PDB file of C-alpha atoms in Angstrom:
ATOM      1  CA  GLU M   1     -81.444 130.130 -72.853  1.00  0.00           C
ATOM      2  CA  ASP M   2     -79.485 127.852 -72.258  1.00  0.00           C
ATOM      3  CA  GLN M   3     -81.153 124.183 -71.941  1.00  0.00           C
ATOM      4  CA  VAL M   4     -80.898 120.214 -71.478  1.00  0.00           C
ATOM      5  CA  THR M   5     -83.017 117.187 -72.928  1.00  0.00           C
ATOM      6  CA  GLN M   6     -82.486 114.314 -71.921  1.00  0.00           C
ATOM      7  CA  SER M   7     -84.930 111.187 -73.660  1.00  0.00           C
ATOM      8  CA  PRO M   8     -85.752 108.666 -72.281  1.00  0.00           C
ATOM      9  CA  GLU M   9     -86.958 109.154 -69.641  1.00  0.00           C
ATOM     10  CA  ALA M  10     -87.450 106.572 -68.674  1.00  0.00           C
ATOM     11  CA  LEU M  11     -85.393 103.278 -69.682  1.00  0.00           C
ATOM     12  CA  ARG M  12     -85.795  99.203 -68.766  1.00  0.00           C
ATOM     13  CA  LEU M  13     -83.581  96.378 -69.937  1.00  0.00           C
ATOM     14  CA  GLN M  14     -83.181  93.563 -69.316  1.00  0.00           C
ATOM     15  CA  GLU M  15     -79.883  92.392 -68.007  1.00  0.00           C
ATOM     16  CA  GLY M  16     -77.419  92.021 -71.087  1.00  0.00           C
ATOM     17  CA  GLU M  17     -79.351  94.549 -72.705  1.00  0.00           C
ATOM     18  CA  SER M  18     -76.986  97.156 -74.403  1.00  0.00           C
ATOM     19  CA  SER M  19     -78.803 100.185 -75.048  1.00  0.00           C
ATOM     20  CA  SER M  20     -77.767 104.482 -75.713  1.00  0.00           C
ATOM     21  CA  LEU M  21     -79.066 107.355 -73.303  1.00  0.00           C
ATOM     22  CA  ASN M  22     -79.648 110.857 -74.970  1.00  0.00           C
ATOM     23  CA  CYS M  23     -78.930 114.248 -74.055  1.00  0.00           C
ATOM     24  CA  SER M  24     -79.469 116.925 -76.223  1.00  0.00           C
ATOM     25  CA  TYR M  25     -77.979 120.551 -75.910  1.00  0.00           C
ATOM     26  CA  THR M  26     -78.504 123.850 -76.890  1.00  0.00           C
ATOM     27  CA  VAL M  27     -75.408 125.760 -75.127  1.00  0.00           C
ATOM     28  CA  SER M  28     -74.292 128.791 -76.038  1.00  0.00           C
ATOM     29  CA  GLY M  29     -70.313 127.886 -76.440  1.00  0.00           C
ATOM     30  CA  LEU M  30     -69.649 124.205 -74.305  1.00  0.00           C
ATOM     31  CA  ARG M  31     -67.075 124.579 -72.186  1.00  0.00           C
ATOM     32  CA  GLY M  32     -67.744 120.995 -71.075  1.00  0.00           C
ATOM     33  CA  LEU M  33     -70.374 118.445 -71.250  1.00  0.00           C
ATOM     34  CA  PHE M  34     -71.351 115.716 -67.482  1.00  0.00           C
ATOM     35  CA  TRP M  35     -72.391 112.738 -66.804  1.00  0.00           C
ATOM     36  CA  TYR M  36     -74.042 111.966 -64.032  1.00  0.00           C
ATOM     37  CA  ARG M  37     -75.150 108.566 -61.311  1.00  0.00           C
ATOM     38  CA  GLN M  38     -78.313 109.460 -58.483  1.00  0.00           C
ATOM     39  CA  ASP M  39     -78.919 106.726 -56.833  1.00  0.00           C
ATOM     40  CA  PRO M  40     -82.596 107.597 -54.605  1.00  0.00           C
ATOM     41  CA  GLY M  41     -81.927 109.598 -51.217  1.00  0.00           C
ATOM     42  CA  LYS M  42     -78.168 110.357 -52.793  1.00  0.00           C
ATOM     43  CA  GLY M  43     -76.903 113.738 -54.124  1.00  0.00           C
ATOM     44  CA  PRO M  44     -74.936 112.503 -58.554  1.00  0.00           C
ATOM     45  CA  GLU M  45     -71.903 111.223 -58.784  1.00  0.00           C
ATOM     46  CA  PHE M  46     -69.401 112.376 -61.486  1.00  0.00           C
ATOM     47  CA  LEU M  47     -68.666 110.271 -64.447  1.00  0.00           C
ATOM     48  CA  PHE M  48     -67.804 111.571 -66.983  1.00  0.00           C
ATOM     49  CA  THR M  49     -66.828 115.185 -67.802  1.00  0.00           C
ATOM     50  CA  LEU M  50     -67.086 115.453 -72.434  1.00  0.00           C
ATOM     51  CA  TYR M  51     -64.760 118.950 -73.852  1.00  0.00           C
ATOM     52  CA  SER M  52     -65.273 118.612 -77.750  1.00  0.00           C
ATOM     53  CA  ALA M  53     -67.043 117.042 -80.202  1.00  0.00           C
ATOM     54  CA  GLY M  54     -65.381 113.182 -81.361  1.00  0.00           C
ATOM     55  CA  GLU M  55     -64.520 112.933 -77.287  1.00  0.00           C
ATOM     56  CA  GLU M  56     -65.433 109.633 -76.072  1.00  0.00           C
ATOM     57  CA  LYS M  57     -64.480 108.133 -72.277  1.00  0.00           C
ATOM     58  CA  GLU M  58     -64.885 104.859 -71.010  1.00  0.00           C
ATOM     59  CA  LYS M  59     -66.082 103.400 -66.939  1.00  0.00           C
ATOM     60  CA  GLU M  60     -66.655  99.848 -66.661  1.00  0.00           C
ATOM     61  CA  ARG M  61     -70.059  99.472 -68.924  1.00  0.00           C
ATOM     62  CA  LEU M  62     -70.370 103.524 -69.712  1.00  0.00           C
ATOM     63  CA  LYS M  63     -69.231 104.742 -72.828  1.00  0.00           C
ATOM     64  CA  ALA M  64     -69.557 108.470 -73.383  1.00  0.00           C
ATOM     65  CA  THR M  65     -69.750 110.245 -76.798  1.00  0.00           C
ATOM     66  CA  LEU M  66     -69.849 113.909 -77.885  1.00  0.00           C
ATOM     67  CA  THR M  67     -71.147 115.118 -80.664  1.00  0.00           C
ATOM     68  CA  LYS M  68     -71.743 119.439 -81.485  1.00  0.00           C
ATOM     69  CA  LYS M  69     -75.867 118.914 -81.233  1.00  0.00           C
ATOM     70  CA  GLU M  70     -75.970 116.024 -78.298  1.00  0.00           C
ATOM     71  CA  SER M  71     -74.516 113.542 -75.967  1.00  0.00           C
ATOM     72  CA  PHE M  72     -75.137 110.026 -76.176  1.00  0.00           C
ATOM     73  CA  LEU M  73     -74.229 107.540 -72.528  1.00  0.00           C
ATOM     74  CA  HIS M  74     -74.211 104.067 -73.909  1.00  0.00           C
ATOM     75  CA  ILE M  75     -74.622 101.016 -71.449  1.00  0.00           C
ATOM     76  CA  THR M  76     -72.295  97.883 -72.659  1.00  0.00           C
ATOM     77  CA  ALA M  77     -74.202  94.445 -70.882  1.00  0.00           C
ATOM     78  CA  PRO M  78     -76.061  96.465 -68.041  1.00  0.00           C
ATOM     79  CA  LYS M  79     -76.340  94.690 -64.044  1.00  0.00           C
ATOM     80  CA  PRO M  80     -78.982  95.871 -61.868  1.00  0.00           C
ATOM     81  CA  GLU M  81     -76.373  97.461 -60.100  1.00  0.00           C
ATOM     82  CA  ASP M  82     -76.412  99.931 -62.950  1.00  0.00           C
ATOM     83  CA  SER M  83     -80.402 101.039 -62.521  1.00  0.00           C
ATOM     84  CA  ALA M  84     -79.882 104.293 -61.520  1.00  0.00           C
ATOM     85  CA  THR M  85     -80.970 108.008 -62.745  1.00  0.00           C
ATOM     86  CA  TYR M  86     -78.366 109.457 -64.743  1.00  0.00           C
ATOM     87  CA  LEU M  87     -77.630 113.145 -65.959  1.00  0.00           C
ATOM     88  CA  CYS M  88     -76.609 114.878 -67.920  1.00  0.00           C
ATOM     89  CA  ALA M  89     -74.881 118.699 -67.613  1.00  0.00           C
ATOM     90  CA  ALA M  90     -73.501 121.755 -69.432  1.00  0.00           C
ATOM     91  CA  ILE M  91     -71.290 124.452 -68.574  1.00  0.00           C
ATOM     92  CA  ARG M  92     -70.741 127.130 -70.870  1.00  0.00           C
ATOM     93  CA  GLN M  93     -67.723 129.330 -71.537  1.00  0.00           C
ATOM     94  CA  GLY M  94     -66.909 131.981 -69.933  1.00  0.00           C
ATOM     95  CA  GLY M  95     -66.939 132.853 -66.163  1.00  0.00           C
ATOM     96  CA  SER M  96     -69.004 130.928 -65.378  1.00  0.00           C
ATOM     97  CA  GLU M  97     -70.323 127.975 -63.386  1.00  0.00           C
ATOM     98  CA  LYS M  98     -73.053 127.713 -63.252  1.00  0.00           C
ATOM     99  CA  LEU M  99     -74.374 123.965 -64.279  1.00  0.00           C
ATOM    100  CA  VAL M 100     -78.029 123.513 -66.903  1.00  0.00           C
ATOM    101  CA  PHE M 101     -79.714 120.062 -65.741  1.00  0.00           C
ATOM    102  CA  GLY M 102     -81.416 117.958 -67.369  1.00  0.00           C
ATOM    103  CA  LYS M 103     -83.905 115.804 -65.929  1.00  0.00           C
ATOM    104  CA  GLY M 104     -82.177 112.710 -66.092  1.00  0.00           C
ATOM    105  CA  THR M 105     -83.625 109.387 -67.272  1.00  0.00           C
ATOM    106  CA  LYS M 106     -84.627 106.726 -64.945  1.00  0.00           C
ATOM    107  CA  LEU M 107     -82.200 103.173 -65.876  1.00  0.00           C
ATOM    108  CA  THR M 108     -84.219  99.776 -64.076  1.00  0.00           C
ATOM    109  CA  VAL M 109     -81.979  97.253 -65.368  1.00  0.00           C
ATOM    110  CA  ASN M 110     -84.307  93.551 -64.744  1.00  0.00           C
ATOM    111  CA  PRO M 111     -81.980  90.001 -64.283  1.00  0.00           C
TER     112      PRO M 111
ATOM    113  CA  SER A   1     -62.282 114.247 -54.921  1.00  0.00           C
ATOM    114  CA  ALA A   2     -63.337 116.110 -52.972  1.00  0.00           C
ATOM    115  CA  VAL A   3     -65.822 114.190 -50.092  1.00  0.00           C
ATOM    116  CA  ILE A   4     -68.920 116.996 -48.921  1.00  0.00           C
ATOM    117  CA  SER A   5     -70.745 115.834 -44.550  1.00  0.00           C
ATOM    118  CA  GLN A   6     -74.404 117.555 -45.528  1.00  0.00           C
ATOM    119  CA  LYS A   7     -76.818 117.945 -42.327  1.00  0.00           C
ATOM    120  CA  PRO A   8     -79.637 117.588 -42.008  1.00  0.00           C
ATOM    121  CA  SER A   9     -80.438 114.408 -44.491  1.00  0.00           C
ATOM    122  CA  ARG A  10     -83.763 115.135 -43.846  1.00  0.00           C
ATOM    123  CA  ASP A  11     -86.397 117.745 -42.431  1.00  0.00           C
ATOM    124  CA  ILE A  12     -89.903 117.633 -42.200  1.00  0.00           C
ATOM    125  CA  CYS A  13     -90.937 121.768 -41.300  1.00  0.00           C
ATOM    126  CA  GLN A  14     -93.884 124.447 -40.122  1.00  0.00           C
ATOM    127  CA  ARG A  15     -94.482 126.091 -42.841  1.00  0.00           C
ATOM    128  CA  GLY A  16     -93.094 129.901 -42.278  1.00  0.00           C
ATOM    129  CA  THR A  17     -89.775 128.833 -40.518  1.00  0.00           C
ATOM    130  CA  SER A  18     -86.454 128.660 -40.799  1.00  0.00           C
ATOM    131  CA  LEU A  19     -83.987 125.980 -42.354  1.00  0.00           C
ATOM    132  CA  THR A  20     -80.436 126.507 -42.559  1.00  0.00           C
ATOM    133  CA  ILE A  21     -78.452 123.506 -43.855  1.00  0.00           C
ATOM    134  CA  GLN A  22     -74.699 123.087 -43.896  1.00  0.00           C
ATOM    135  CA  CYS A  23     -72.109 121.680 -45.799  1.00  0.00           C
ATOM    136  CA  GLN A  24     -68.167 120.792 -44.880  1.00  0.00           C
ATOM    137  CA  VAL A  25     -65.452 119.727 -47.344  1.00  0.00           C
ATOM    138  CA  ASP A  26     -62.773 117.366 -46.006  1.00  0.00           C
ATOM    139  CA  SER A  27     -60.800 120.132 -48.288  1.00  0.00           C
ATOM    140  CA  GLN A  28     -60.352 123.957 -49.172  1.00  0.00           C
ATOM    141  CA  VAL A  29     -62.125 125.221 -52.529  1.00  0.00           C
ATOM    142  CA  THR A  30     -62.396 127.721 -54.070  1.00  0.00           C
ATOM    143  CA  MET A  31     -66.642 128.533 -54.805  1.00  0.00           C
ATOM    144  CA  MET A  32     -69.191 126.244 -52.888  1.00  0.00           C
ATOM    145  CA  PHE A  33     -72.965 125.686 -54.921  1.00  0.00           C
ATOM    146  CA  TRP A  34     -76.151 125.677 -53.774  1.00  0.00           C
ATOM    147  CA  TYR A  35     -78.690 123.127 -55.868  1.00  0.00           C
ATOM    148  CA  ARG A  36     -82.275 122.801 -55.541  1.00  0.00           C
ATOM    149  CA  GLN A  37     -84.062 119.439 -57.072  1.00  0.00           C
ATOM    150  CA  GLN A  38     -87.781 119.684 -57.054  1.00  0.00           C
ATOM    151  CA  PRO A  39     -89.627 116.924 -57.847  1.00  0.00           C
ATOM    152  CA  GLY A  40     -89.910 115.736 -61.578  1.00  0.00           C
ATOM    153  CA  GLN A  41     -87.407 118.938 -61.606  1.00  0.00           C
ATOM    154  CA  SER A  42     -84.338 118.842 -62.907  1.00  0.00           C
ATOM    155  CA  LEU A  43     -81.452 120.160 -60.811  1.00  0.00           C
ATOM    156  CA  THR A  44     -81.225 123.919 -61.239  1.00  0.00           C
ATOM    157  CA  LEU A  45     -78.358 126.690 -59.271  1.00  0.00           C
ATOM    158  CA  ILE A  46     -79.670 128.841 -56.668  1.00  0.00           C
ATOM    159  CA  ALA A  47     -76.259 130.843 -55.740  1.00  0.00           C
ATOM    160  CA  THR A  48     -72.225 130.297 -56.491  1.00  0.00           C
ATOM    161  CA  ALA A  49     -70.649 131.241 -52.580  1.00  0.00           C
ATOM    162  CA  ASN A  50     -67.062 132.401 -52.254  1.00  0.00           C
ATOM    163  CA  GLN A  51     -65.501 132.875 -49.126  1.00  0.00           C
ATOM    164  CA  GLY A  52     -64.148 136.748 -48.401  1.00  0.00           C
ATOM    165  CA  SER A  53     -67.971 137.785 -50.715  1.00  0.00           C
ATOM    166  CA  GLU A  54     -70.858 137.939 -50.939  1.00  0.00           C
ATOM    167  CA  ALA A  55     -73.047 135.011 -52.368  1.00  0.00           C
ATOM    168  CA  THR A  56     -74.491 135.080 -56.223  1.00  0.00           C
ATOM    169  CA  TYR A  57     -77.731 134.523 -56.558  1.00  0.00           C
ATOM    170  CA  GLU A  58     -79.236 133.276 -60.293  1.00  0.00           C
ATOM    171  CA  SER A  59     -82.357 134.829 -61.734  1.00  0.00           C
ATOM    172  CA  GLY A  60     -85.290 133.784 -59.729  1.00  0.00           C
ATOM    173  CA  PHE A  61     -83.695 133.535 -56.040  1.00  0.00           C
ATOM    174  CA  VAL A  62     -83.128 136.398 -53.565  1.00  0.00           C
ATOM    175  CA  ILE A  63     -81.548 136.900 -50.938  1.00  0.00           C
ATOM    176  CA  ASP A  64     -83.813 137.406 -48.908  1.00  0.00           C
ATOM    177  CA  LYS A  65     -85.204 134.019 -49.043  1.00  0.00           C
ATOM    178  CA  PHE A  66     -82.327 131.903 -49.257  1.00  0.00           C
ATOM    179  CA  PRO A  67     -79.184 133.478 -47.400  1.00  0.00           C
ATOM    180  CA  ILE A  68     -76.143 132.199 -48.010  1.00  0.00           C
ATOM    181  CA  SER A  69     -72.824 132.384 -45.432  1.00  0.00           C
ATOM    182  CA  ARG A  70     -69.257 131.518 -46.328  1.00  0.00           C
ATOM    183  CA  PRO A  71     -67.304 131.439 -43.365  1.00  0.00           C
ATOM    184  CA  ASN A  72     -64.355 130.241 -44.428  1.00  0.00           C
ATOM    185  CA  LEU A  73     -62.753 127.667 -47.331  1.00  0.00           C
ATOM    186  CA  THR A  74     -64.131 125.047 -45.860  1.00  0.00           C
ATOM    187  CA  PHE A  75     -67.788 125.651 -45.088  1.00  0.00           C
ATOM    188  CA  SER A  76     -71.014 126.895 -46.691  1.00  0.00           C
ATOM    189  CA  THR A  77     -74.824 127.393 -44.979  1.00  0.00           C
ATOM    190  CA  LEU A  78     -77.152 127.758 -47.065  1.00  0.00           C
ATOM    191  CA  THR A  79     -80.623 129.163 -45.004  1.00  0.00           C
ATOM    192  CA  VAL A  80     -84.265 128.599 -46.690  1.00  0.00           C
ATOM    193  CA  SER A  81     -86.681 131.337 -44.942  1.00  0.00           C
ATOM    194  CA  ASN A  82     -90.202 131.886 -44.155  1.00  0.00           C
ATOM    195  CA  MET A  83     -91.162 128.399 -45.752  1.00  0.00           C
ATOM    196  CA  SER A  84     -94.190 126.847 -47.689  1.00  0.00           C
ATOM    197  CA  PRO A  85     -94.894 124.218 -49.480  1.00  0.00           C
ATOM    198  CA  GLU A  86     -93.419 125.418 -52.366  1.00  0.00           C
ATOM    199  CA  ASP A  87     -90.377 125.027 -50.641  1.00  0.00           C
ATOM    200  CA  SER A  88     -90.586 121.059 -50.249  1.00  0.00           C
ATOM    201  CA  SER A  89     -87.986 119.899 -52.487  1.00  0.00           C
ATOM    202  CA  ILE A  90     -83.702 118.661 -52.318  1.00  0.00           C
ATOM    203  CA  TYR A  91     -80.993 121.039 -51.495  1.00  0.00           C
ATOM    204  CA  LEU A  92     -77.857 119.631 -52.740  1.00  0.00           C
ATOM    205  CA  CYS A  93     -74.604 121.518 -52.131  1.00  0.00           C
ATOM    206  CA  SER A  94     -71.675 121.089 -54.540  1.00  0.00           C
ATOM    207  CA  VAL A  95     -67.770 121.909 -55.248  1.00  0.00           C
ATOM    208  CA  ARG A  96     -65.140 122.096 -57.219  1.00  0.00           C
ATOM    209  CA  PRO A  97     -62.296 119.967 -56.134  1.00  0.00           C
ATOM    210  CA  PRO A  98     -58.832 121.519 -56.916  1.00  0.00           C
ATOM    211  CA  GLY A  99     -57.445 120.800 -60.067  1.00  0.00           C
ATOM    212  CA  GLY A 100     -60.241 118.286 -60.727  1.00  0.00           C
ATOM    213  CA  TYR A 101     -63.642 119.936 -63.371  1.00  0.00           C
ATOM    214  CA  GLY A 102     -65.958 117.297 -62.242  1.00  0.00           C
ATOM    215  CA  TYR A 103     -68.622 118.723 -60.051  1.00  0.00           C
ATOM    216  CA  THR A 104     -68.449 117.219 -56.411  1.00  0.00           C
ATOM    217  CA  PHE A 105     -72.233 116.991 -54.499  1.00  0.00           C
ATOM    218  CA  GLY A 106     -72.817 116.590 -51.189  1.00  0.00           C
ATOM    219  CA  SER A 107     -75.984 114.141 -50.675  1.00  0.00           C
ATOM    220  CA  GLY A 108     -78.499 115.448 -50.181  1.00  0.00           C
ATOM    221  CA  THR A 109     -81.159 117.406 -47.478  1.00  0.00           C
ATOM    222  CA  ARG A 110     -84.439 116.080 -48.829  1.00  0.00           C
ATOM    223  CA  LEU A 111     -86.515 118.850 -46.946  1.00  0.00           C
ATOM    224  CA  THR A 112     -90.447 118.996 -46.432  1.00  0.00           C
ATOM    225  CA  VAL A 113     -92.776 121.527 -45.556  1.00  0.00           C
ATOM    226  CA  VAL A 114     -95.988 121.410 -43.614  1.00  0.00           C
TER     227      VAL A 114
END
């Protein structure tokens, strides 16, 4: 069964303190690995899709990387507005459009 | 990317009743997806809705409990039937925009069953 595990469950950072979030996946034939940001009371907001090991994508202070077993979301010099829950999801090869999500990492950035 | 309007945003319902959630997209899409987000749990796919055909349900979800309609390429509804407190959750609509690969989500419906 496909599985996605995120760690840590929660992370507190000081403003400017860089760190990384981890997403490990067990998916039979990965087609894509997704990162989302979710703010309280809102739906997930799409950030990145990664397709193959070695691929990297960046957006402002965020950089996502992918290996054959896991993905990292690196946050450089975070600001309080980066506080949110970050979700990782995987989709397998084949006809299915099913996203398998992890439980998320709740990030809090203190000023 | 597609913009999704989901209604209602929240509701409190009595057990044994049903609630219908609406999802409207600003562009035509082939597939629409319904997810559930239970407290402390990951988002879980309930079903995939294609226009003109029966919805496809994931393991653990059945049509009698979660009937879905898909009358056209921009609209879908999910009904949560004969509700119990265990159905208290956030329900989310999602689409894959044409030409895109980042699935877009609505803002969700927060359901509380009392």
